[in-house]
Short mmCIF file of C-alpha atoms in Angstrom, two decimals:
data_model
loop_
_atom_site.label_atom_id
_atom_site.label_comp_id
_atom_site.label_asym_id
_atom_site.label_seq_id
_atom_site.Cartn_x
_atom_site.Cartn_y
_atom_site.Cartn_z
CA UNK A 1 4.05 -39.52 46.49
CA UNK A 2 4.97 -36.17 48.72
CA UNK A 3 6.74 -33.50 48.13
CA UNK A 4 9.75 -34.99 50.59
CA UNK A 5 9.47 -38.37 48.39
CA UNK A 6 9.51 -36.36 45.26
CA UNK A 7 12.57 -34.56 46.55
CA UNK A 8 14.35 -37.13 47.78
CA UNK A 9 13.66 -39.32 44.76
CA UNK A 10 16.18 -36.85 42.83
CA UNK A 11 13.49 -35.58 40.57
CA UNK A 12 14.29 -32.08 39.35
CA UNK A 13 11.69 -30.34 41.53
CA UNK A 14 9.34 -27.53 40.21
CA UNK A 15 7.65 -25.67 42.96
CA UNK A 16 5.54 -22.36 42.45
CA UNK A 17 3.56 -19.86 44.65
CA UNK A 18 0.03 -18.80 45.14
CA UNK A 19 -0.57 -15.20 47.02
CA UNK A 20 -3.70 -15.35 49.01
CA UNK A 21 -5.85 -12.36 47.98
CA UNK A 22 -7.23 -9.47 50.19
CA UNK A 23 -11.05 -10.60 50.70
CA UNK A 24 -13.09 -13.47 50.42
CA UNK A 25 -13.28 -13.71 46.46
CA UNK A 26 -11.16 -16.77 45.60
CA UNK A 27 -12.49 -17.29 42.15
CA UNK A 28 -9.23 -16.15 40.62
CA UNK A 29 -6.99 -17.81 43.23
CA UNK A 30 -8.58 -21.50 42.48
CA UNK A 31 -8.49 -20.99 38.77
CA UNK A 32 -4.19 -20.67 39.47
CA UNK A 33 -4.35 -23.53 41.67
CA UNK A 34 -6.45 -25.38 39.08
CA UNK A 35 -4.02 -24.00 36.31
CA UNK A 36 -0.92 -25.69 38.18
CA UNK A 37 -2.22 -28.67 39.24
CA UNK A 38 -0.60 -31.82 37.93
CA UNK A 39 2.18 -29.44 36.70
CA UNK A 40 4.04 -28.53 39.44
CA UNK A 41 5.12 -30.67 42.40
CA UNK A 42 4.09 -28.50 45.68
CA UNK A 43 2.76 -25.06 45.89
CA UNK A 44 3.87 -22.81 48.40
CA UNK A 45 0.97 -20.72 50.13
CA UNK A 46 2.79 -17.21 51.12
CA UNK A 47 1.77 -15.41 54.54
CA UNK A 48 0.94 -12.37 54.38
CA UNK A 49 3.40 -11.63 52.24
CA UNK A 50 5.13 -8.13 52.22
CA UNK A 51 3.32 -7.95 55.79
CA UNK A 52 0.26 -6.91 53.76
CA UNK A 53 -3.03 -8.63 55.18
CA UNK A 54 -4.65 -10.99 53.15
CA UNK A 55 -6.35 -14.70 53.81
CA UNK A 56 -3.98 -16.77 55.99
CA UNK A 57 -1.77 -19.58 54.39
CA UNK A 58 -3.15 -22.40 56.55
CA UNK A 59 -6.80 -21.68 54.95
CA UNK A 60 -5.31 -21.65 51.39
CA UNK A 61 -3.00 -24.47 51.94
CA UNK A 62 -6.54 -26.62 53.04
CA UNK A 63 -7.58 -25.52 49.74
CA UNK A 64 -4.71 -26.28 47.76
CA UNK A 65 -5.05 -29.97 49.20
CA UNK A 66 -8.78 -30.13 48.31
CA UNK A 67 -7.63 -29.19 44.81
CA UNK A 68 -5.19 -32.50 45.04
CA UNK A 69 -1.87 -30.30 44.99
CA UNK A 70 0.54 -30.73 47.56
CA UNK A 71 1.09 -26.97 49.77
CA UNK A 72 3.70 -25.42 51.38
CA UNK A 73 2.65 -23.81 54.26
CA UNK A 74 4.82 -20.48 54.76
CA UNK A 75 5.03 -19.07 58.38
CA UNK A 76 6.42 -16.25 59.41
CA UNK A 77 7.22 -15.07 62.94
CA UNK A 78 5.87 -11.28 62.60
CA UNK A 79 2.50 -11.96 63.29
CA UNK A 80 2.16 -14.54 65.94
CA UNK A 81 4.02 -15.13 69.42
CA UNK A 82 5.61 -18.89 70.20
CA UNK A 83 2.40 -19.97 71.38
CA UNK A 84 0.60 -18.95 68.44
CA UNK A 85 2.98 -20.45 65.92
CA UNK A 86 2.89 -23.51 67.50
CA UNK A 87 -0.45 -23.73 67.78
CA UNK A 88 -0.87 -23.15 63.86
CA UNK A 89 1.66 -25.45 63.30
CA UNK A 90 -0.39 -28.25 65.09
CA UNK A 91 -3.51 -27.55 63.25
CA UNK A 92 -2.03 -27.22 60.08
CA UNK A 93 -0.67 -30.96 60.73
CA UNK A 94 -4.34 -32.01 61.60
CA UNK A 95 -5.32 -30.30 58.40
CA UNK A 96 -3.13 -32.51 56.50
CA UNK A 97 -0.68 -30.13 55.61
CA UNK A 98 2.99 -31.71 55.57
CA UNK A 99 5.62 -29.06 54.40
CA UNK A 100 6.13 -25.70 56.22
CA UNK A 101 8.66 -23.23 54.93
CA UNK A 102 9.95 -21.22 58.43
CA UNK A 103 10.94 -17.60 57.67
CA UNK A 104 11.48 -14.45 60.03
CA UNK A 105 9.34 -12.17 57.49
CA UNK A 106 8.84 -8.72 56.02
CA UNK A 107 8.86 -6.03 58.42
CA UNK A 108 5.09 -4.18 59.09
CA UNK A 109 6.62 -1.06 57.64
CA UNK A 110 6.66 -3.04 53.96
CA UNK A 111 3.09 -3.94 54.31
CA UNK A 112 -0.31 -2.28 54.57
CA UNK A 113 -0.76 -1.65 58.58
CA UNK A 114 2.16 0.16 59.46
CA UNK A 115 0.89 1.01 62.98
CA UNK A 116 0.66 -2.89 64.09
CA UNK A 117 3.07 -4.07 66.42
CA UNK A 118 5.37 -6.64 65.12
CA UNK A 119 5.70 -9.79 67.01
CA UNK A 120 9.32 -11.65 66.42
CA UNK A 121 8.93 -13.50 69.76
CA UNK A 122 11.15 -16.44 67.85
CA UNK A 123 12.68 -15.93 64.11
CA UNK A 124 13.54 -17.93 61.34
CA UNK A 125 16.20 -20.25 62.90
CA UNK A 126 14.14 -20.91 65.99
CA UNK A 127 11.52 -21.33 64.28
CA UNK A 128 12.92 -24.28 62.52
CA UNK A 129 14.13 -25.67 66.12
CA UNK A 130 10.50 -25.45 67.20
CA UNK A 131 9.16 -27.56 63.97
CA UNK A 132 12.05 -30.14 64.87
CA UNK A 133 10.91 -30.28 68.44
CA UNK A 134 7.15 -30.71 67.44
CA UNK A 135 8.07 -33.68 64.83
CA UNK A 136 9.81 -34.84 68.30
CA UNK A 137 6.84 -34.99 70.19
CA UNK A 138 7.44 -32.03 72.30
CA UNK A 139 6.68 -28.25 72.25
CA UNK A 140 8.61 -25.52 72.72
CA UNK A 141 8.65 -25.14 76.83
CA UNK A 142 9.72 -29.15 76.72
CA UNK A 143 6.01 -30.69 77.43
CA UNK A 144 4.80 -33.84 75.29
CA UNK A 145 2.63 -33.63 73.00
CA UNK A 146 -0.43 -35.97 72.64
CA UNK A 147 0.73 -36.80 68.98
CA UNK A 148 3.79 -35.44 67.33
CA UNK A 149 3.86 -33.85 64.04
CA UNK A 150 5.40 -34.84 60.73
CA UNK A 151 6.63 -31.91 59.04
CA UNK A 152 8.99 -31.48 56.36
CA UNK A 153 10.47 -28.03 57.11
CA UNK A 154 12.54 -25.80 54.94
CA UNK A 155 13.58 -22.28 55.02
CA UNK A 156 14.71 -19.77 52.49
CA UNK A 157 18.35 -18.32 51.57
CA UNK A 158 19.90 -15.31 49.32
CA UNK A 159 22.56 -16.49 47.72
CA UNK A 160 23.35 -13.09 46.14
CA UNK A 161 23.08 -11.33 49.54
CA UNK A 162 25.49 -8.65 49.99
CA UNK A 163 27.44 -9.13 52.28
CA UNK A 164 27.15 -13.11 51.79
CA UNK A 165 29.27 -14.17 54.61
CA UNK A 166 26.90 -13.25 57.38
CA UNK A 167 23.69 -14.93 55.21
CA UNK A 168 26.07 -18.20 54.89
CA UNK A 169 26.37 -18.32 58.63
CA UNK A 170 22.79 -17.85 59.01
CA UNK A 171 22.34 -20.52 56.25
CA UNK A 172 24.32 -23.16 58.39
CA UNK A 173 22.71 -22.32 61.61
CA UNK A 174 19.06 -23.22 59.68
CA UNK A 175 20.63 -26.39 58.44
CA UNK A 176 21.83 -27.17 61.98
CA UNK A 177 17.97 -26.40 63.02
CA UNK A 178 16.71 -28.83 60.93
CA UNK A 179 15.72 -27.50 57.64
CA UNK A 180 15.52 -29.97 54.85
CA UNK A 181 15.30 -27.81 51.81
CA UNK A 182 15.61 -24.16 51.13
CA UNK A 183 13.82 -22.18 48.37
CA UNK A 184 16.78 -19.27 47.12
CA UNK A 185 15.76 -15.44 46.59
CA UNK A 186 15.42 -15.04 42.44
CA UNK A 187 18.63 -15.54 40.83
CA UNK A 188 20.01 -14.52 37.58
CA UNK A 189 23.37 -14.96 37.61
CA UNK A 190 23.47 -18.64 36.83
CA UNK A 191 27.57 -18.76 37.29
CA UNK A 192 27.32 -16.92 40.74
CA UNK A 193 24.72 -19.41 41.56
CA UNK A 194 27.14 -22.52 40.90
CA UNK A 195 29.58 -20.75 43.52
CA UNK A 196 26.78 -20.69 46.07
CA UNK A 197 25.96 -23.99 45.36
CA UNK A 198 29.48 -25.74 45.36
CA UNK A 199 29.51 -23.85 48.65
CA UNK A 200 25.95 -25.60 49.79
CA UNK A 201 26.43 -28.98 48.29
CA UNK A 202 28.81 -29.94 51.45
CA UNK A 203 25.35 -29.92 53.38
CA UNK A 204 22.69 -32.31 52.83
CA UNK A 205 19.98 -30.40 52.13
CA UNK A 206 17.82 -29.69 48.94
CA UNK A 207 18.01 -26.72 47.24
CA UNK A 208 15.49 -25.24 45.08
CA UNK A 209 16.81 -22.23 43.03
CA UNK A 210 14.28 -19.25 43.25
CA UNK A 211 12.88 -17.80 39.78
CA UNK A 212 11.05 -14.44 39.23
CA UNK A 213 10.29 -13.79 35.83
CA UNK A 214 11.58 -10.47 34.13
CA UNK A 215 8.60 -8.68 32.23
CA UNK A 216 10.55 -5.71 30.98
CA UNK A 217 14.23 -4.02 31.59
CA UNK A 218 12.38 -1.52 33.34
CA UNK A 219 11.57 -4.37 35.99
CA UNK A 220 15.17 -5.59 35.80
CA UNK A 221 16.67 -1.93 36.56
CA UNK A 222 13.87 -1.61 39.37
CA UNK A 223 15.09 -5.04 41.30
CA UNK A 224 18.60 -3.79 41.04
CA UNK A 225 17.87 -0.60 42.66
CA UNK A 226 15.27 -1.60 44.95
CA UNK A 227 15.42 -5.12 45.83
CA UNK A 228 17.52 -6.82 48.49
CA UNK A 229 19.70 -9.38 47.66
CA UNK A 230 18.44 -10.01 43.85
CA UNK A 231 21.28 -8.76 41.17
CA UNK A 232 20.11 -9.02 37.54
CA UNK A 233 23.25 -8.90 35.20
CA UNK A 234 23.33 -6.07 32.65
CA UNK A 235 23.43 -8.74 29.83
CA UNK A 236 19.90 -9.63 31.16
CA UNK A 237 18.62 -6.46 30.89
CA UNK A 238 20.42 -5.70 27.67
CA UNK A 239 18.79 -8.72 26.54
CA UNK A 240 15.25 -7.14 27.41
CA UNK A 241 15.84 -3.97 25.96
CA UNK A 242 16.93 -5.35 22.43
CA UNK A 243 13.49 -7.18 22.25
CA UNK A 244 11.67 -4.14 22.46
CA UNK A 245 8.45 -3.63 24.55
CA UNK A 246 6.10 -5.90 22.52
CA UNK A 247 8.63 -8.86 23.10
CA UNK A 248 9.99 -8.22 26.75
CA UNK A 249 7.51 -10.34 28.72
CA UNK A 250 7.94 -13.39 26.09
CA UNK A 251 12.04 -12.88 26.01
CA UNK A 252 11.66 -13.16 29.88
CA UNK A 253 10.00 -16.12 29.80
CA UNK A 254 12.75 -17.22 27.52
CA UNK A 255 15.29 -16.22 30.03
CA UNK A 256 13.50 -17.84 32.81
CA UNK A 257 13.20 -21.22 30.88
CA UNK A 258 16.48 -21.15 29.46
CA UNK A 259 17.58 -20.94 33.25
CA UNK A 260 15.73 -23.69 34.37
CA UNK A 261 16.54 -25.76 31.42
CA UNK A 262 20.58 -25.09 32.40
CA UNK A 263 19.89 -25.49 36.11
CA UNK A 264 18.38 -29.20 35.42
CA UNK A 265 20.79 -30.00 32.68
CA UNK A 266 23.72 -29.55 34.30
CA UNK A 267 22.55 -31.08 37.55
CA UNK A 268 23.47 -27.62 39.26
CA UNK A 269 20.61 -27.93 42.25
CA UNK A 270 17.61 -29.91 43.23
CA UNK A 271 14.95 -28.15 41.60
CA UNK A 272 13.56 -24.38 40.81
CA UNK A 273 10.74 -22.38 42.86
CA UNK A 274 9.07 -20.57 40.59
CA UNK A 275 7.75 -16.89 41.84
CA UNK A 276 5.14 -15.68 39.45
CA UNK A 277 3.74 -12.67 40.90
CA UNK A 278 0.37 -12.36 39.37
CA UNK A 279 1.64 -14.08 36.21
CA UNK A 280 0.62 -17.86 37.63
CA UNK A 281 -0.77 -18.71 34.03
CA UNK A 282 2.73 -17.91 32.61
CA UNK A 283 4.08 -20.82 34.73
CA UNK A 284 3.26 -23.62 32.84
CA UNK A 285 4.26 -21.84 29.54
CA UNK A 286 8.09 -21.42 30.95
CA UNK A 287 7.96 -25.00 32.21
CA UNK A 288 6.79 -26.31 29.02
CA UNK A 289 9.48 -24.18 27.13
CA UNK A 290 12.18 -25.52 29.76
CA UNK A 291 11.37 -28.77 28.55
CA UNK A 292 9.56 -29.93 32.16
CA UNK A 293 5.86 -30.56 30.17
CA UNK B 1 20.12 7.83 79.50
CA UNK B 2 16.55 8.32 78.87
CA UNK B 3 16.12 10.02 75.76
CA UNK B 4 12.90 12.76 75.69
CA UNK B 5 11.52 15.24 73.23
CA UNK B 6 9.66 18.29 74.25
CA UNK B 7 6.02 18.10 73.51
CA UNK B 8 4.54 20.06 70.59
CA UNK B 9 3.34 23.51 72.44
CA UNK B 10 0.05 23.63 71.14
CA UNK B 11 -0.58 19.92 72.51
CA UNK B 12 0.67 20.75 75.78
CA UNK B 13 -1.53 24.14 75.61
CA UNK B 14 -4.71 21.82 75.14
CA UNK B 15 -3.42 19.44 78.22
CA UNK B 16 -2.83 22.36 80.82
CA UNK B 17 -5.94 24.47 79.54
CA UNK B 18 -7.89 24.44 82.61
CA UNK B 19 -5.03 25.56 84.52
CA UNK B 20 -3.96 29.27 85.19
CA UNK B 21 -0.54 28.73 87.57
CA UNK B 22 2.30 26.85 86.92
CA UNK B 23 5.32 24.92 88.74
CA UNK B 24 8.10 24.07 86.60
CA UNK B 25 10.16 21.05 87.40
CA UNK B 26 13.42 20.00 85.45
CA UNK B 27 16.10 17.29 85.79
CA UNK B 28 19.64 17.36 85.66
CA UNK B 29 20.47 14.04 84.44
CA UNK B 30 19.00 12.69 81.14
CA UNK B 31 16.79 15.75 80.23
CA UNK B 32 19.41 18.13 80.60
CA UNK B 33 21.46 16.52 78.10
CA UNK B 34 18.46 16.31 76.12
CA UNK B 35 17.86 20.20 76.57
CA UNK B 36 14.27 19.33 77.45
CA UNK B 37 14.50 19.68 81.30
CA UNK B 38 17.99 22.09 81.78
CA UNK B 39 17.66 25.66 82.99
CA UNK B 40 17.36 27.16 79.54
CA UNK B 41 14.66 25.00 79.06
CA UNK B 42 12.59 26.28 81.91
CA UNK B 43 13.47 29.67 81.14
CA UNK B 44 12.17 28.84 77.48
CA UNK B 45 8.96 27.67 78.69
CA UNK B 46 8.53 30.24 81.28
CA UNK B 47 8.54 33.00 78.50
CA UNK B 48 5.96 31.12 76.28
CA UNK B 49 3.39 30.27 79.25
CA UNK B 50 3.80 33.86 80.24
CA UNK B 51 3.10 34.71 76.60
CA UNK B 52 -0.19 32.67 76.78
CA UNK B 53 -1.21 34.53 79.79
CA UNK B 54 -0.18 31.93 82.48
CA UNK B 55 1.45 32.52 85.78
CA UNK B 56 4.41 30.91 86.51
CA UNK B 57 5.07 30.38 90.23
CA UNK B 58 8.55 28.92 89.93
CA UNK B 59 10.80 26.57 88.79
CA UNK B 60 13.98 24.66 89.67
CA UNK B 61 16.43 21.54 87.88
CA UNK B 62 16.12 18.81 90.34
CA UNK B 63 19.12 16.89 90.56
CA UNK B 64 17.79 13.60 89.78
CA UNK B 65 14.10 13.93 88.95
CA UNK B 66 13.13 10.02 89.27
CA UNK B 67 14.46 10.04 92.50
CA UNK B 68 11.60 10.72 95.05
CA UNK B 69 13.05 11.27 98.17
CA UNK B 70 15.81 13.54 97.36
CA UNK B 71 13.67 15.72 95.03
CA UNK B 72 11.35 15.93 98.02
CA UNK B 73 13.93 17.46 99.83
CA UNK B 74 15.29 19.52 97.30
CA UNK B 75 11.58 21.04 97.21
CA UNK B 76 11.32 22.44 100.61
CA UNK B 77 12.65 25.60 99.89
CA UNK B 78 10.29 26.13 97.20
CA UNK B 79 7.05 25.53 99.49
CA UNK B 80 5.57 29.18 98.75
CA UNK B 81 5.73 29.00 95.07
CA UNK B 82 4.54 25.62 95.55
CA UNK B 83 1.52 26.39 97.73
CA UNK B 84 0.38 29.48 94.81
CA UNK B 85 0.74 27.01 92.05
CA UNK B 86 -2.31 25.15 90.43
CA UNK B 87 -0.58 22.74 88.62
CA UNK B 88 2.91 21.21 88.60
CA UNK B 89 5.06 20.64 85.20
CA UNK B 90 7.51 17.93 84.61
CA UNK B 91 10.50 18.69 82.33
CA UNK B 92 12.09 15.31 82.69
CA UNK B 93 11.04 11.87 81.40
CA UNK B 94 8.01 9.55 82.54
CA UNK B 95 9.62 8.37 85.64
CA UNK B 96 10.20 11.73 86.86
CA UNK B 97 6.68 12.76 85.88
CA UNK B 98 5.33 9.94 88.14
CA UNK B 99 7.61 10.73 91.09
CA UNK B 100 6.24 14.29 91.09
CA UNK B 101 2.73 12.52 91.42
CA UNK B 102 4.13 10.73 94.28
CA UNK B 103 5.22 13.78 95.91
CA UNK B 104 2.02 16.16 95.09
CA UNK B 105 -0.67 14.01 96.07
CA UNK B 106 -3.32 16.76 95.80
CA UNK B 107 -2.08 19.04 92.66
CA UNK B 108 -2.34 18.23 89.28
CA UNK B 109 1.13 17.01 87.65
CA UNK B 110 1.53 17.18 83.68
CA UNK B 111 4.24 16.01 81.56
CA UNK B 112 5.91 18.41 79.19
CA UNK B 113 7.82 16.04 77.12
CA UNK B 114 7.36 12.50 75.99
CA UNK B 115 9.80 9.67 76.68
CA UNK B 116 11.50 8.06 73.75
CA UNK B 117 14.07 5.44 74.54
CA UNK B 118 17.00 4.31 76.66
CA UNK B 119 20.00 5.64 74.18
CA UNK B 120 23.58 6.84 74.05
CA UNK B 121 24.09 10.73 73.02
CA UNK B 122 26.69 10.44 70.00
CA UNK B 123 27.15 13.84 69.09
CA UNK B 124 25.81 16.91 70.76
CA UNK B 125 22.08 16.45 71.39
CA UNK B 126 21.98 13.38 68.66
CA UNK B 127 20.72 10.01 70.31
CA UNK B 128 20.51 6.53 69.42
CA UNK B 129 18.90 3.79 71.08
CA UNK B 130 21.37 0.88 72.06
CA UNK B 131 19.42 -0.87 74.94
CA UNK B 132 16.04 -2.42 75.29
CA UNK B 133 16.36 -3.28 78.89
CA UNK B 134 15.02 -6.74 78.13
CA UNK B 135 16.42 -8.28 81.39
CA UNK B 136 18.95 -10.68 80.17
CA UNK B 137 21.92 -9.56 78.28
CA UNK B 138 23.42 -11.07 75.45
CA UNK B 139 25.92 -8.49 74.68
CA UNK B 140 28.73 -11.34 75.40
CA UNK B 141 27.92 -13.52 72.25
CA UNK B 142 27.31 -10.47 70.20
CA UNK B 143 30.19 -8.55 70.13
CA UNK B 144 29.27 -6.25 72.09
CA UNK B 145 26.01 -5.10 69.61
CA UNK B 146 22.81 -5.32 70.41
CA UNK B 147 20.85 -7.22 68.21
CA UNK B 148 17.44 -7.06 70.28
CA UNK B 149 17.34 -3.06 69.89
CA UNK B 150 19.73 -2.49 66.92
CA UNK B 151 17.32 -5.19 64.54
CA UNK B 152 14.01 -3.66 64.00
CA UNK B 153 12.90 -7.65 64.27
CA UNK B 154 15.07 -8.33 67.12
CA UNK B 155 16.47 -11.27 65.01
CA UNK B 156 19.16 -13.51 66.99
CA UNK B 157 20.85 -15.23 64.48
CA UNK B 158 21.94 -13.19 61.31
CA UNK B 159 20.73 -11.15 59.09
CA UNK B 160 17.05 -11.22 57.36
CA UNK B 161 16.74 -11.49 53.61
CA UNK B 162 15.59 -7.76 53.77
CA UNK B 163 19.69 -6.57 54.20
CA UNK B 164 20.55 -4.74 51.17
CA UNK B 165 24.15 -3.78 50.66
CA UNK B 166 24.60 -3.78 54.25
CA UNK B 167 21.58 -1.53 54.82
CA UNK B 168 18.27 -2.42 56.90
CA UNK B 169 15.38 -3.06 55.09
CA UNK B 170 13.35 -0.88 57.26
CA UNK B 171 15.50 2.05 56.63
CA UNK B 172 18.62 2.93 54.58
CA UNK B 173 19.88 4.97 57.00
CA UNK B 174 19.97 1.87 59.51
CA UNK B 175 23.31 -0.72 58.76
CA UNK B 176 22.26 -3.90 59.77
CA UNK B 177 22.86 -5.09 63.47
CA UNK B 178 24.10 -8.22 62.01
CA UNK B 179 26.23 -7.45 59.37
CA UNK B 180 27.65 -5.02 62.19
CA UNK B 181 27.93 -7.92 64.51
CA UNK B 182 29.71 -9.53 61.52
CA UNK B 183 31.90 -7.33 61.08
CA UNK B 184 33.00 -6.71 64.56
CA UNK B 185 33.20 -10.67 65.36
CA UNK B 186 35.68 -11.11 62.14
CA UNK B 187 38.17 -8.14 63.47
CA UNK B 188 38.12 -10.07 66.74
CA UNK B 189 38.90 -12.90 65.16
CA UNK B 190 35.49 -14.68 66.87
CA UNK B 191 33.65 -15.54 63.97
CA UNK B 192 33.50 -19.59 64.44
CA UNK B 193 32.00 -18.33 68.21
CA UNK B 194 29.02 -16.62 66.06
CA UNK B 195 28.49 -19.69 63.59
CA UNK B 196 29.15 -22.58 66.10
CA UNK B 197 26.34 -20.84 68.74
CA UNK B 198 22.78 -20.40 67.64
CA UNK B 199 21.29 -18.28 70.08
CA UNK B 200 18.08 -19.59 71.78
CA UNK B 201 14.95 -17.97 71.97
CA UNK B 202 14.54 -15.02 74.44
CA UNK B 203 13.10 -15.71 77.97
CA UNK B 204 10.55 -12.65 77.92
CA UNK B 205 9.26 -13.45 81.38
CA UNK B 206 12.57 -11.54 82.21
CA UNK B 207 10.71 -8.51 81.15
CA UNK B 208 7.20 -8.49 82.34
CA UNK B 209 6.07 -5.30 83.60
CA UNK B 210 5.95 -3.47 86.04
CA UNK B 211 9.40 -5.19 87.17
CA UNK B 212 11.11 -4.23 90.66
CA UNK B 213 14.55 -4.56 91.67
CA UNK B 214 15.39 -4.69 95.74
CA UNK B 215 18.92 -4.35 95.55
CA UNK B 216 19.46 -4.52 99.40
CA UNK B 217 19.91 -7.81 100.71
CA UNK B 218 18.26 -6.69 104.26
CA UNK B 219 15.25 -4.90 102.24
CA UNK B 220 14.68 -8.35 100.22
CA UNK B 221 14.04 -10.32 103.40
CA UNK B 222 11.63 -7.56 104.56
CA UNK B 223 9.55 -7.59 101.48
CA UNK B 224 9.34 -11.36 101.57
CA UNK B 225 7.83 -11.35 105.08
#
């Protein structure tokens, strides 16, 4: 069953992600793909994440497919203009890639090529419209395609953005532009997330809650001080502190598993997107503890 | 106005090292407000050049340095000083420098400033970029705040995920353009407009360089012929 069919079937979906490496040695990446095969419903492949130059998302999506895992092609507008984006979308489609996650993309100043010219010819809302249009057999300029694409397109949303309302206005624009599913920025406060979901449920889109494992109390504080749109509640920081250095990571895995279990048991959202950020080997452990394996 | 910044003096000296005598041309418009092309700036550069053993044959503040014909007329009284100089130094923007290139066909022209952006003076000699000259204004749809310019990504439909407590991901010194637009539209009771209308991708063919404009109908016809 495809990712789209699984999501539409009502099953609680789990996605994870693979970050392409910088360089051509892909042994570790393949190991991660093999590790997650048969466990997750789809694997996101990031697009030069944090504006750091790496292997392109499309090539890695093809490798993911070859390992019988369904890829979600992350596509940002930072590095390609509308010609490049559409051309890559057509290319991805003929390679068998069916899921695309449309994003604007971190600014080049966040990455390792700060002198690069950022493109941003279009942005996330417009990219969703473009995918919609390609699915309907037309390119962005209105020209007919010889063969339409059949993408299942998604987008991202930050439920804990501050201020929230401008973010929600954009969320609604993304829904109207054709987004079928959303993967959220990491969430840690389930009650606050429930408030977001009671709003988001007004729209017929699928929502996958973002899960990022906390490795330590220090990491949690760092996130609160530096990462936009994520807020770790003090209780969780205290819980990690109380666990001590030795057991902090294990506690972080427990917190992630506990949140996933609650999201599923209380039917709060349609699934989770686990961003392991270098700890892909821990994803099966979290899933096991959440009762998903 | 066009915001300019004085070049590093050593860089300027390296550029003009082959010349001995100079005529300095400032500009009474933008460059004067920036302090890069007013009389004080001309006097200061004159002193600095003399201290390096260079000769300054003269100088003046043009009314509008980018206006070719007007500047040419204004330069007439300075014929002797201009004949004596080996090199012209322009103390305005890139447009002013290129007006001089057109006027002085046989003399080298060098720029003392770097041209930065089109901006507003918010306080004395403090400038903010406000307009990207994109060719198709969308200010009427965004509460009069330009996201093409005020957002480092030029996003047309709302804040990105990098917005933290209303600040931009690129720098905490920048307030998120879309939070500003949201707040203004809310104050004007126009939020619904913002929600209902997703802005389409920009038509960048409006800003293909070099752009020209003939605002006189009779000249437009002439140009067509």
